[in-house]
CSV table of C-alpha atoms in Angstrom, one decimal:
chain,number,residue,atom,x,y,z
A,1,MET,CA,103.1,96.6,93.1
A,2,SER,CA,99.8,95.1,91.8
A,3,PRO,CA,98.5,93.4,88.8
A,4,GLU,CA,95.6,95.9,89.0
A,5,ALA,CA,97.4,99.2,89.4
A,6,PRO,CA,100.8,100.8,90.2
A,7,ALA,CA,101.9,100.8,93.7
A,8,ASP,CA,102.3,104.6,94.0
A,9,PRO,CA,100.0,107.1,92.4
A,10,SER,CA,102.8,109.7,92.5
A,11,ARG,CA,104.7,107.6,89.9
A,12,GLN,CA,102.0,108.4,87.3
A,13,PRO,CA,102.3,111.7,85.3
A,14,VAL,CA,99.9,114.2,86.8
A,15,THR,CA,98.2,116.9,84.8
A,16,ASP,CA,95.8,118.1,87.5
A,17,SER,CA,97.2,117.9,91.0
A,18,LEU,CA,93.7,117.7,92.5
A,19,ASN,CA,92.5,115.0,90.1
A,20,PRO,CA,95.4,112.7,89.2
A,21,PRO,CA,94.7,110.1,86.4
A,22,LEU,CA,93.8,106.6,87.4
A,23,PRO,CA,96.9,104.3,87.5
A,24,THR,CA,97.7,102.0,84.7
A,25,ALA,CA,97.9,98.2,85.1
A,26,ASP,CA,100.4,97.8,82.2
A,27,ALA,CA,103.5,96.0,83.6
A,28,ALA,CA,105.6,97.5,80.7
A,29,TYR,CA,104.9,101.0,82.1
A,30,TRP,CA,106.9,100.1,85.3
A,31,GLU,CA,109.8,98.7,83.3
A,32,ALA,CA,109.9,101.9,81.3
A,33,ALA,CA,109.5,104.0,84.4
A,34,ALA,CA,112.4,102.4,86.2
A,35,ALA,CA,115.0,104.7,84.6
A,36,SER,CA,113.4,107.9,85.8
A,37,PHE,CA,111.7,106.5,89.0
A,38,ASP,CA,114.2,108.0,91.4
A,39,GLU,CA,113.7,111.6,90.1
A,40,GLU,CA,110.7,111.9,92.4
A,41,PRO,CA,111.9,113.4,95.7
A,42,ASP,CA,110.3,110.7,97.9
A,43,HIS,CA,111.4,107.9,95.5
A,44,GLY,CA,115.1,108.5,95.0
A,45,LEU,CA,115.6,110.3,98.3
A,46,ARG,CA,118.4,112.3,96.6
A,47,ASP,CA,117.7,115.5,98.5
A,48,PRO,CA,119.6,115.2,101.8
A,49,ALA,CA,116.7,116.8,103.7
A,50,VAL,CA,114.2,114.3,102.2
A,51,ARG,CA,116.5,111.4,102.8
A,52,ALA,CA,117.1,112.4,106.4
A,53,ALA,CA,113.4,112.8,107.0
A,54,TRP,CA,112.7,109.3,105.8
A,55,ALA,CA,115.6,107.8,107.7
A,56,ALA,CA,114.4,109.4,110.9
A,57,ARG,CA,110.9,108.1,110.4
A,58,LEU,CA,112.1,104.6,109.5
A,59,ARG,CA,114.3,104.4,112.5
A,60,SER,CA,111.2,105.1,114.7
A,61,TRP,CA,109.1,102.5,112.9
A,62,LEU,CA,111.4,99.6,112.8
A,63,PRO,CA,112.5,97.5,115.8
A,64,SER,CA,116.1,97.5,117.1
A,65,ALA,CA,118.6,96.2,114.6
A,66,PRO,CA,119.4,93.7,113.3
A,67,ALA,CA,115.9,92.7,112.2
A,68,ALA,CA,114.8,90.8,109.1
A,69,VAL,CA,112.8,93.3,106.9
A,70,LEU,CA,110.7,92.4,103.9
A,71,ASP,CA,110.2,95.5,101.7
A,72,LEU,CA,107.3,94.8,99.4
A,73,GLY,CA,106.9,96.9,96.2
A,74,CYS,CA,110.4,98.1,96.9
A,75,GLY,CA,110.9,99.9,93.6
A,76,THR,CA,114.5,100.9,93.3
A,77,GLY,CA,115.3,100.1,96.9
A,78,SER,CA,115.5,103.5,98.5
A,79,LEU,CA,113.8,102.5,101.7
A,80,SER,CA,115.6,99.2,101.6
A,81,LEU,CA,118.9,101.1,101.6
A,82,LEU,CA,117.9,103.2,104.6
A,83,ALA,CA,116.9,100.0,106.5
A,84,ALA,CA,120.2,98.3,105.6
A,85,GLU,CA,122.2,101.4,106.7
A,86,GLN,CA,120.4,101.1,110.0
A,87,GLY,CA,121.7,97.6,110.4
A,88,HIS,CA,118.8,95.5,109.2
A,89,ARG,CA,118.8,92.5,106.9
A,90,VAL,CA,116.6,93.4,103.9
A,91,THR,CA,114.7,91.4,101.3
A,92,GLY,CA,113.0,93.4,98.6
A,93,ILE,CA,110.3,92.3,96.2
A,94,ASP,CA,109.0,94.2,93.2
A,95,ARG,CA,107.2,93.0,90.0
A,96,SER,CA,109.5,95.1,87.8
A,97,ALA,CA,112.8,93.4,86.9
A,98,ARG,CA,114.4,96.8,86.0
A,99,MET,CA,113.4,98.2,89.4
A,100,ILE,CA,115.0,95.2,91.0
A,101,GLU,CA,118.1,95.6,88.9
A,102,ARG,CA,118.5,99.2,90.2
A,103,ALA,CA,117.8,98.1,93.8
A,104,ARG,CA,120.6,95.5,93.6
A,105,THR,CA,123.0,98.1,92.2
A,106,LYS,CA,122.0,100.6,94.9
A,107,LEU,CA,122.5,98.1,97.7
A,108,ALA,CA,125.5,96.2,96.3
A,109,GLY,CA,127.7,95.0,99.2
A,110,ARG,CA,124.9,95.4,101.7
A,111,ASP,CA,123.1,92.6,103.7
A,112,ALA,CA,120.2,92.7,101.2
A,113,ALA,CA,118.6,90.5,98.6
A,114,PHE,CA,116.1,91.4,95.9
A,115,LEU,CA,113.6,89.2,94.0
A,116,VAL,CA,111.2,89.8,91.2
A,117,GLY,CA,107.7,88.9,92.3
A,118,ASP,CA,104.2,89.9,93.3
A,119,ALA,CA,103.9,91.9,96.5
A,120,ALA,CA,100.6,90.2,97.3
A,121,GLU,CA,102.2,86.8,97.3
A,122,PRO,CA,106.0,87.4,97.6
A,123,PRO,CA,108.2,84.4,96.6
A,124,VAL,CA,110.0,84.0,99.9
A,125,GLY,CA,109.0,80.4,100.6
A,126,GLU,CA,109.2,79.4,104.3
A,127,ARG,CA,111.2,82.4,105.4
A,128,ARG,CA,109.8,84.6,108.2
A,129,PHE,CA,110.5,88.2,108.9
A,130,ASP,CA,110.4,90.6,111.8
A,131,VAL,CA,108.9,93.4,109.7
A,132,VAL,CA,106.9,93.7,106.5
A,133,LEU,CA,107.4,97.2,105.1
A,134,VAL,CA,105.0,98.4,102.4
A,135,ARG,CA,104.8,101.8,100.9
A,136,HIS,CA,101.9,102.8,98.6
A,137,VAL,CA,101.1,99.3,97.5
A,138,LEU,CA,98.2,97.9,99.5
A,139,TRP,CA,95.6,100.4,98.2
A,140,ALA,CA,96.1,99.2,94.7
A,141,LEU,CA,95.8,95.4,95.3
A,142,PRO,CA,92.6,93.7,94.3
A,143,ASP,CA,92.1,92.1,97.8
A,144,PRO,CA,93.8,94.1,100.5
A,145,ALA,CA,92.4,92.0,103.3
A,146,ALA,CA,93.8,88.8,101.8
A,147,ALA,CA,97.2,90.4,101.2
A,148,LEU,CA,97.3,91.6,104.9
A,149,ARG,CA,96.5,88.1,106.1
A,150,HIS,CA,99.2,86.7,103.9
A,151,TRP,CA,101.7,89.2,105.0
A,152,ALA,CA,100.9,88.6,108.7
A,153,GLY,CA,101.6,84.9,108.0
A,154,LEU,CA,105.1,85.9,106.9
A,155,LEU,CA,105.9,87.5,110.2
A,156,THR,CA,107.5,85.9,113.3
A,157,PRO,CA,105.4,86.0,116.5
A,158,GLY,CA,105.2,89.6,117.6
A,159,GLY,CA,106.3,90.8,114.2
A,160,ARG,CA,105.4,94.2,112.8
A,161,LEU,CA,103.5,95.6,109.7
A,162,VAL,CA,104.7,99.0,108.6
A,163,LEU,CA,102.2,100.3,106.1
A,164,VAL,CA,102.7,103.7,104.4
A,165,GLU,CA,99.5,104.6,102.7
A,166,GLY,CA,97.2,107.5,101.8
A,167,ARG,CA,94.3,108.9,99.8
A,168,TRP,CA,95.1,111.2,96.9
A,169,GLY,CA,93.0,113.6,95.0
A,170,GLU,CA,89.8,115.6,95.8
A,171,ALA,CA,87.2,115.4,93.1
A,172,ASP,CA,87.8,111.6,92.4
A,173,PRO,CA,90.1,110.5,95.3
A,174,MET,CA,91.9,107.2,95.2
A,175,GLY,CA,93.8,105.3,97.9
A,176,LEU,CA,93.0,103.8,101.3
A,177,PRO,CA,91.8,106.0,104.2
A,178,ALA,CA,93.5,105.4,107.6
A,179,ASP,CA,90.2,104.4,109.2
A,180,GLU,CA,89.6,101.7,106.6
A,181,LEU,CA,93.1,100.3,106.9
A,182,THR,CA,92.8,100.3,110.6
A,183,ALA,CA,89.6,98.2,110.4
A,184,LEU,CA,91.3,95.8,108.0
A,185,VAL,CA,94.3,95.3,110.3
A,186,ALA,CA,92.4,95.1,113.6
A,187,PRO,CA,91.7,91.3,113.5
A,188,LEU,CA,95.4,90.6,113.0
A,189,ALA,CA,97.1,92.9,115.4
A,190,ALA,CA,97.6,93.2,119.1
A,191,ARG,CA,98.3,96.9,118.8
A,192,THR,CA,98.1,99.5,116.1
A,193,ARG,CA,98.9,103.2,115.8
A,194,VAL,CA,98.5,105.7,113.0
A,195,GLU,CA,101.0,108.5,112.4
A,196,SER,CA,100.1,111.3,110.0
A,197,LEU,CA,102.7,112.1,107.4
A,198,ALA,CA,100.8,114.8,105.5
A,199,HIS,CA,102.1,117.7,107.5
A,200,ASP,CA,105.8,117.0,107.0
A,201,PRO,CA,106.9,118.5,103.6
A,202,ALA,CA,110.4,117.2,104.1
A,203,LEU,CA,109.1,113.6,103.4
A,204,TRP,CA,107.7,114.6,100.0
A,205,GLY,CA,110.0,117.4,98.9
A,206,LYS,CA,106.9,119.7,98.9
A,207,GLU,CA,103.8,120.7,100.7
A,208,VAL,CA,100.9,118.2,100.3
A,209,ALA,CA,97.2,118.6,101.2
A,210,ASP,CA,95.9,115.1,100.9
A,211,GLU,CA,95.9,112.2,103.4
A,212,ARG,CA,99.2,110.5,104.0
A,213,TYR,CA,100.0,108.3,106.9
A,214,VAL,CA,101.8,105.2,108.3
A,215,LEU,CA,100.0,102.5,110.1
A,216,ILE,CA,102.2,100.4,112.4
A,217,ALA,CA,100.7,97.1,113.6
A,218,ASP,CA,102.3,94.8,116.1
A,219,LEU,CA,101.1,91.2,115.9
A,220,PRO,CA,100.4,89.0,118.9
A,221,ARG,CA,103.4,87.2,120.5
A,222,ARG,CA,101.5,84.1,121.2
A,223,HIS,CA,102.5,81.0,119.3
A,224,THR,CA,100.6,80.5,116.0
A,225,GLU,CA,101.1,78.0,113.1
A,226,VAL,CA,100.2,77.9,109.5
A,227,VAL,CA,97.9,75.0,108.7
A,228,ASP,CA,98.9,73.1,105.5
A,229,VAL,CA,96.7,70.9,103.4
A,230,HIS,CA,98.0,68.1,101.2
A,231,LEU,CA,96.2,66.0,98.6
A,232,VAL,CA,97.3,62.4,98.0
A,233,VAL,CA,95.5,61.3,94.8
A,234,ARG,CA,95.7,57.5,94.6
A,235,ARG,CA,95.7,55.7,91.3
A,236,GLY,CA,96.0,52.1,92.3
A,237,ASP,CA,99.4,51.8,93.8
A,238,GLU,CA,100.5,55.2,92.4
A,239,VAL,CA,100.3,58.7,93.8
A,240,LEU,CA,100.3,62.0,91.9
A,241,LEU,CA,103.2,64.4,92.5
A,242,ALA,CA,103.9,67.9,91.4
A,243,ARG,CA,107.3,69.5,90.7
A,244,ARG,CA,107.5,72.9,92.4
A,245,SER,CA,108.7,75.9,90.3
A,246,GLY,CA,108.8,79.6,91.0
A,247,THR,CA,107.5,79.4,94.6
A,248,GLY,CA,110.6,80.4,96.5
A,249,TYR,CA,110.6,77.2,98.5
A,250,ALA,CA,111.7,73.7,97.5
A,251,ASP,CA,111.6,74.6,93.8
A,252,GLY,CA,112.6,71.7,91.5
A,253,LEU,CA,111.5,69.2,94.1
A,254,LEU,CA,108.4,67.0,94.0
A,255,ASN,CA,105.5,67.0,96.5
A,256,VAL,CA,101.8,66.3,96.5
A,257,PRO,CA,99.5,69.1,95.5
A,258,SER,CA,99.2,71.4,98.6
A,259,GLY,CA,98.5,74.8,100.0
A,260,HIS,CA,97.4,76.3,103.3
A,261,ALA,CA,94.1,77.0,104.9
A,262,GLU,CA,92.9,80.6,104.6
A,263,ASP,CA,91.7,82.6,107.6
A,264,GLY,CA,88.3,81.2,108.7
A,265,GLU,CA,88.5,78.2,106.4
A,266,ASP,CA,88.4,74.6,107.6
A,267,VAL,CA,91.0,72.1,106.4
A,268,ARG,CA,88.6,70.1,104.3
A,269,ALA,CA,87.3,73.2,102.5
A,270,ALA,CA,90.9,74.3,102.0
A,271,VAL,CA,92.0,71.1,100.3
A,272,ILE,CA,89.0,71.1,98.1
A,273,ARG,CA,89.8,74.7,97.0
A,274,GLU,CA,93.5,73.9,96.5
A,275,ALA,CA,92.6,70.8,94.4
A,276,ALA,CA,90.5,73.0,92.1
A,277,GLU,CA,93.1,75.8,91.9
A,278,GLU,CA,96.2,73.5,91.3
A,279,ILE,CA,95.0,70.4,89.4
A,280,GLY,CA,91.5,71.2,88.3
A,281,LEU,CA,89.7,68.6,90.4
A,282,ARG,CA,86.1,69.4,91.6
A,283,LEU,CA,86.1,67.3,94.8
A,284,ALA,CA,83.1,66.8,97.1
A,285,PRO,CA,83.6,66.3,100.9
A,286,GLU,CA,82.7,62.6,100.5
A,287,ASP,CA,85.6,62.1,98.1
A,288,LEU,CA,88.1,62.8,100.9
A,289,ARG,CA,89.4,60.9,103.9
A,290,VAL,CA,92.1,62.1,106.3
A,291,ALA,CA,95.2,60.0,105.9
A,292,LEU,CA,97.8,61.7,108.2
A,293,VAL,CA,98.4,64.7,110.4
A,294,MET,CA,102.0,65.9,110.7
A,295,GLN,CA,103.6,68.8,112.5
A,296,HIS,CA,106.6,69.8,110.4
A,297,CYS,CA,109.2,72.6,110.2
A,298,ALA,CA,111.6,73.5,107.4
A,299,PRO,CA,115.2,74.3,108.2
A,300,PRO,CA,115.6,77.3,110.6
A,301,PRO,CA,114.6,80.1,110.6
A,302,ALA,CA,111.3,78.8,109.3
A,303,ARG,CA,108.4,78.4,111.7
A,304,PRO,CA,106.6,75.1,112.3
A,305,ARG,CA,103.4,74.2,110.5
A,306,ILE,CA,100.6,71.7,110.9
A,307,GLY,CA,100.0,69.5,107.8
A,308,TRP,CA,96.8,67.6,107.0
A,309,PHE,CA,97.2,64.9,104.4
A,310,PHE,CA,93.9,63.9,102.7
A,311,GLU,CA,93.5,61.0,100.3
A,312,ALA,CA,91.2,60.9,97.2
A,313,GLU,CA,90.9,58.1,94.6
A,314,TYR,CA,91.8,58.8,91.0
A,315,GLY,CA,88.7,59.8,89.0
A,316,ALA,CA,87.1,61.7,91.9
A,317,GLY,CA,86.5,65.3,90.7
A,318,GLY,CA,87.7,64.7,87.1
A,319,GLU,CA,91.1,64.3,85.4
A,320,PRO,CA,93.9,66.1,87.1
A,321,TRP,CA,95.8,68.7,85.0
A,322,ASN,CA,98.4,71.4,85.7
A,323,ARG,CA,96.4,74.6,86.2
A,324,GLU,CA,99.4,76.6,87.7
A,325,PRO,CA,102.3,76.2,85.3
A,326,ASP,CA,104.0,79.2,86.9
A,327,LYS,CA,104.2,77.2,90.1
A,328,CYS,CA,104.3,73.6,88.9
A,329,ALA,CA,106.8,72.4,86.2
A,330,GLU,CA,105.1,69.0,85.8
A,331,LEU,CA,102.6,66.5,87.2
A,332,ALA,CA,103.5,62.8,87.2
A,333,TRP,CA,102.5,59.5,88.8
A,334,PHE,CA,104.9,57.5,90.9
A,335,PRO,CA,104.6,54.2,92.8
A,336,LEU,CA,104.0,54.8,96.5
A,337,ALA,CA,106.3,51.9,97.3
A,338,ALA,CA,109.1,53.4,95.1
A,339,LEU,CA,109.0,57.1,95.5
A,340,PRO,CA,111.7,59.3,93.9
A,341,ASP,CA,114.4,60.8,96.0
A,342,ASP,CA,114.0,64.4,94.6
A,343,MET,CA,111.2,65.2,96.9
A,344,ALA,CA,110.6,67.8,99.6
A,345,ALA,CA,111.8,66.0,102.7
A,346,TYR,CA,108.7,66.6,104.8
A,347,CYS,CA,106.4,65.4,102.0
A,348,ARG,CA,108.4,62.3,101.5
A,349,ALA,CA,108.3,61.6,105.2
A,350,GLY,CA,104.5,62.1,105.2
A,351,LEU,CA,104.0,59.6,102.3
A,352,ASP,CA,106.4,57.1,103.9
A,353,GLY,CA,104.4,57.4,107.1
A,354,LEU,CA,101.1,57.0,105.3
A,355,ARG,CA,102.3,53.9,103.5
A,356,ALA,CA,103.5,52.4,106.8
A,357,GLY,CA,100.0,52.9,108.3
A,358,HIS,CA,100.8,55.8,110.6
A,359,ARG,CA,98.4,58.7,111.3
A,360,PHE,CA,100.4,61.2,113.3
A,361,LEU,CA,104.0,62.3,112.7
A,362,LEU,CA,106.5,65.0,113.6
A,363,HIS,CA,109.1,66.1,111.0
A,364,TRP,CA,111.4,68.8,112.1
A,365,HIS,CA,114.5,69.8,110.2
A,366,ARG,CA,117.7,70.6,112.2
A,367,PRO,CA,120.1,73.4,111.3
A,368,GLY,CA,122.0,72.5,108.2
A,369,ASP,CA,119.5,69.9,107.0
A,370,PRO,CA,118.6,70.1,103.3
A,371,VAL,CA,115.1,70.9,102.2
A,372,ALA,CA,115.3,67.9,99.8
A,373,HIS,CA,114.9,64.3,100.9
A,374,ASP,CA,118.3,62.8,101.6
A,375,PRO,CA,118.1,59.0,101.6
A,376,SER,CA,121.6,58.8,103.3
A,377,GLY,CA,120.9,61.5,105.8
A,378,PRO,CA,119.4,61.2,109.3
A,379,GLY,CA,115.6,60.5,109.4
A,380,ARG,CA,113.7,63.3,111.0
A,381,ALA,CA,110.3,61.6,111.1
A,382,VAL,CA,109.0,60.8,114.6
A,383,VAL,CA,106.0,58.5,114.8
A,384,LEU,CA,103.4,59.5,117.5
A,385,ASP,CA,100.8,56.7,117.0
A,386,GLY,CA,102.5,53.4,117.0
A,387,PRO,CA,105.8,51.4,116.5
A,388,GLY,CA,108.6,53.5,115.0
A,389,PRO,CA,111.1,56.1,116.0
A,390,ARG,CA,109.9,58.2,118.9
A,391,GLY,CA,112.7,60.8,119.0
């Protein structure tokens, strides 16, 4: 679902089938709608014929089981249940806590997990999936292209987007035509195909006359990596750390303010943007210097990343403050020579390497390693530019 509009226009009461009302952005609407959500034929899939039609389509869209499926805007979990019954491991995300509660009940005992969160930026941390499944969500997001890029980054190499969308109404239609979605997906995909769903009344429990379709996009299988950016703000011998909260990865642990480069964005521009978004600093390029580059990987099944650590002196760009309290529980200063142990392990390794004067590191977790720094555990940092462990 979206902060701008509901994920599925058919959830909204319709007084004119040719001109449905515009969707509401009120989150309370979805909480109230959860109790009756499954009454729509294509939502609850209670009619055996409708259920069988969606099950058959889903089987043709998803790869061979078992696959890791991320169901975004999952509602009460009807498609999640079909995927789980076909042998897939499902994670469902929806902004409505009541929808999620019903999904958990519906899939109790199945290999499935459900989280409350924004479909555009699902709280799944470092996890990667074989399939991102989205039904009637993308059209309502404020920036569909950005959401698609983010979702593509959640896929394993060769992963698949399964996007069920449409365009509803005649006099004042709303939705996302197939040709527009195809153009948005094209830069990301190795292959795409569009399958019309409008002429199969079994899917909807009735005849429909508007545009309904699924777009299936297979991403390239070549190796790709997310590029992280990390800002080390120095105040004399101290550095600024942020305590993660509500992100889905390393929550409760400290790290430096960080993020990742967007598509087409260089790393310096990315760290300047992240500094403004997270801690309110208005940095100029001349305020920054590259301190360290580190390839790192969280515990499996996470994918590796390239991390660029930039340094800036305290005072550059203003006074830091917590602009994202939903993602950061606190900001605090710590001596670089006496860092706390409750840090994300890769960030602690990066700062330790920086303090030792290194410029290039590897830090790869092994199966079973904790995400948190473990002072008594095996060191995973490998120095690439001078004396130190070389792995």
